[in-house]
Coordinates of C-alpha atoms in Angstrom, one line a residue:
M1 CA -24.5 -30.7 -58.4
N2 CA -24.1 -34.4 -58.1
P3 CA -25.9 -36.2 -61.0
H4 CA -27.3 -38.8 -58.7
R5 CA -28.7 -36.1 -56.4
R6 CA -30.4 -34.4 -59.4
T7 CA -32.0 -37.7 -60.4
I8 CA -33.3 -38.3 -56.9
L9 CA -34.7 -34.7 -56.7
Q10 CA -36.4 -35.1 -60.1
L11 CA -38.0 -38.4 -59.1
S12 CA -39.2 -37.0 -55.8
A13 CA -40.8 -34.0 -57.6
H14 CA -42.6 -36.3 -60.1
A15 CA -43.8 -38.6 -57.3
G16 CA -45.0 -35.6 -55.3
A17 CA -46.9 -34.1 -58.2
T18 CA -48.4 -37.5 -59.1
G19 CA -49.6 -38.0 -55.5
L20 CA -51.1 -34.5 -55.4
L21 CA -53.0 -35.1 -58.7
A22 CA -54.2 -38.5 -57.6
S23 CA -55.4 -37.3 -54.2
S24 CA -57.2 -34.4 -55.8
G25 CA -59.1 -36.7 -58.2
L26 CA -57.5 -35.2 -61.3
L27 CA -55.9 -38.5 -62.4
P28 CA -58.3 -41.1 -63.7
A29 CA -58.7 -44.4 -61.9
R30 CA -57.4 -47.5 -63.5
A31 CA -60.1 -49.3 -65.5
L32 CA -60.1 -53.0 -64.6
A33 CA -62.7 -55.5 -65.7
S34 CA -62.7 -57.0 -62.2
N35 CA -64.0 -53.7 -60.7
A36 CA -66.4 -52.9 -63.6
P37 CA -70.1 -52.6 -62.8
G38 CA -71.8 -56.0 -63.5
W39 CA -68.5 -58.0 -63.5
N40 CA -69.2 -61.7 -63.0
E41 CA -66.0 -63.6 -62.3
A42 CA -67.7 -67.0 -62.5
L43 CA -68.9 -66.2 -66.1
F44 CA -65.4 -65.7 -67.3
K45 CA -64.3 -68.9 -65.5
A46 CA -66.9 -71.0 -67.3
T47 CA -65.5 -73.5 -69.8
R48 CA -68.6 -74.6 -71.7
L49 CA -71.4 -72.8 -73.5
E50 CA -74.0 -74.5 -71.3
D51 CA -72.3 -73.0 -68.2
I52 CA -72.2 -69.5 -69.8
A53 CA -75.9 -69.7 -70.6
R54 CA -76.7 -71.0 -67.1
L55 CA -74.8 -68.2 -65.4
L56 CA -76.6 -65.6 -67.6
G57 CA -79.9 -67.2 -66.7
L58 CA -80.7 -68.1 -70.3
S59 CA -81.5 -71.2 -72.3
L60 CA -79.1 -72.1 -75.1
R61 CA -80.3 -72.6 -78.7
Q62 CA -78.4 -73.0 -82.0
S63 CA -79.7 -70.5 -84.5
Q64 CA -79.1 -69.1 -88.0
G65 CA -80.2 -65.7 -86.5
V66 CA -76.6 -65.2 -85.3
G67 CA -73.4 -65.6 -87.3
V68 CA -69.6 -65.5 -86.8
V69 CA -67.1 -64.6 -89.6
G70 CA -63.4 -65.3 -89.3
P71 CA -60.6 -66.7 -91.4
N72 CA -60.4 -70.4 -92.2
I73 CA -56.8 -70.4 -91.2
A74 CA -55.1 -67.9 -88.8
E75 CA -51.3 -68.0 -89.1
I76 CA -50.9 -66.4 -85.7
G77 CA -53.4 -67.0 -82.9
A78 CA -52.4 -63.7 -81.1
A79 CA -54.7 -61.5 -83.2
V80 CA -57.4 -63.4 -85.1
P81 CA -60.0 -61.1 -86.7
V82 CA -63.6 -62.1 -85.9
E83 CA -67.0 -60.5 -86.6
V84 CA -70.2 -61.4 -84.9
Q85 CA -73.6 -60.3 -86.3
A86 CA -77.2 -61.1 -85.6
S87 CA -80.3 -60.9 -87.7
A88 CA -82.7 -62.1 -85.0
A89 CA -85.1 -59.4 -83.7
G90 CA -84.6 -58.1 -80.2
V91 CA -80.8 -58.8 -79.8
D92 CA -79.5 -56.8 -76.8
M93 CA -76.1 -58.5 -76.3
L94 CA -73.5 -60.1 -78.4
G95 CA -70.6 -62.4 -77.3
I96 CA -67.7 -64.5 -78.5
A97 CA -66.6 -67.7 -76.9
V98 CA -63.7 -70.1 -77.7
P99 CA -64.0 -73.1 -75.5
K100 CA -60.5 -74.3 -76.1
N101 CA -59.0 -71.1 -74.8
P102 CA -57.8 -70.8 -71.1
V103 CA -60.7 -68.3 -70.7
A104 CA -63.6 -69.5 -72.9
L105 CA -65.7 -66.4 -72.9
V106 CA -63.7 -63.9 -74.9
G107 CA -66.1 -61.0 -74.5
L108 CA -69.7 -59.8 -74.1
F109 CA -70.9 -56.6 -75.7
V110 CA -74.1 -55.0 -74.4
L111 CA -76.0 -53.1 -77.1
E112 CA -78.0 -49.9 -76.7
P113 CA -81.6 -50.1 -78.0
G114 CA -81.6 -49.5 -81.8
A115 CA -77.9 -50.4 -82.2
L116 CA -76.9 -52.5 -85.2
P117 CA -76.2 -56.0 -83.7
K118 CA -72.7 -56.3 -85.2
V119 CA -69.2 -56.4 -83.5
A120 CA -65.8 -56.8 -85.0
T121 CA -62.6 -57.4 -83.0
R122 CA -59.4 -59.4 -82.8
I123 CA -59.2 -62.3 -80.4
K124 CA -56.5 -64.5 -79.1
M125 CA -56.8 -68.2 -79.7
A126 CA -54.6 -70.8 -78.0
Q127 CA -55.2 -73.5 -80.7
S128 CA -57.4 -74.5 -83.6
S129 CA -61.0 -74.4 -82.3
H130 CA -64.6 -73.6 -82.9
V131 CA -65.4 -69.9 -82.4
Y132 CA -68.9 -69.3 -81.1
A133 CA -71.0 -66.2 -81.8
L134 CA -73.5 -65.5 -79.0
A135 CA -76.6 -63.3 -79.1
R136 CA -79.1 -62.7 -76.2
V137 CA -82.7 -62.5 -77.3
G138 CA -85.1 -62.3 -74.4
K139 CA -84.5 -65.4 -72.2
E140 CA -82.5 -67.3 -74.9
L141 CA -78.8 -67.3 -75.8
L142 CA -78.6 -68.0 -79.5
F143 CA -75.3 -69.4 -80.9
S144 CA -73.6 -70.4 -84.1
R145 CA -70.1 -71.4 -84.7
T146 CA -67.3 -71.6 -87.2
F147 CA -63.9 -73.5 -87.1
I148 CA -60.7 -71.5 -87.3
K149 CA -57.4 -73.4 -87.7
V150 CA -54.5 -71.7 -85.8
T151 CA -51.0 -72.5 -87.0
V152 CA -49.1 -70.6 -84.2
G153 CA -50.9 -70.3 -80.8
G154 CA -51.5 -66.9 -79.1
C155 CA -52.6 -67.7 -75.6
G156 CA -49.6 -69.5 -74.2

């Protein structure tokens, strides 16, 4: 049998099997943020904290009831460890923002009732910047910040 023919037959069989699984609903759909319930494209295009708060319908207030922990210096901006935690009562959402990034709002994390208001993750940073911790309490968006110096950028 011709080796090229064998390859074509194998690829055809795989494509047919994948099509059958997809049409029967046995393959999971791709998870994209842009098709997630509650996705707000304008929110992730906002470049200032004031705009983020306005789009969420909240008033912005600096508070010691929310904190952000990260390294003073990040050697590589591609994976900077950051932790956001809140001590304020009634926190139902945490967030991280880096206004100097191409996309300022790094993430929002909706908390279930009774969950510990603490999130740890790694973020990309384009350059040295303030990193903001956000916490929604009622109709307010509480924030605090810390400065992280990046020696090699990660967003560009």
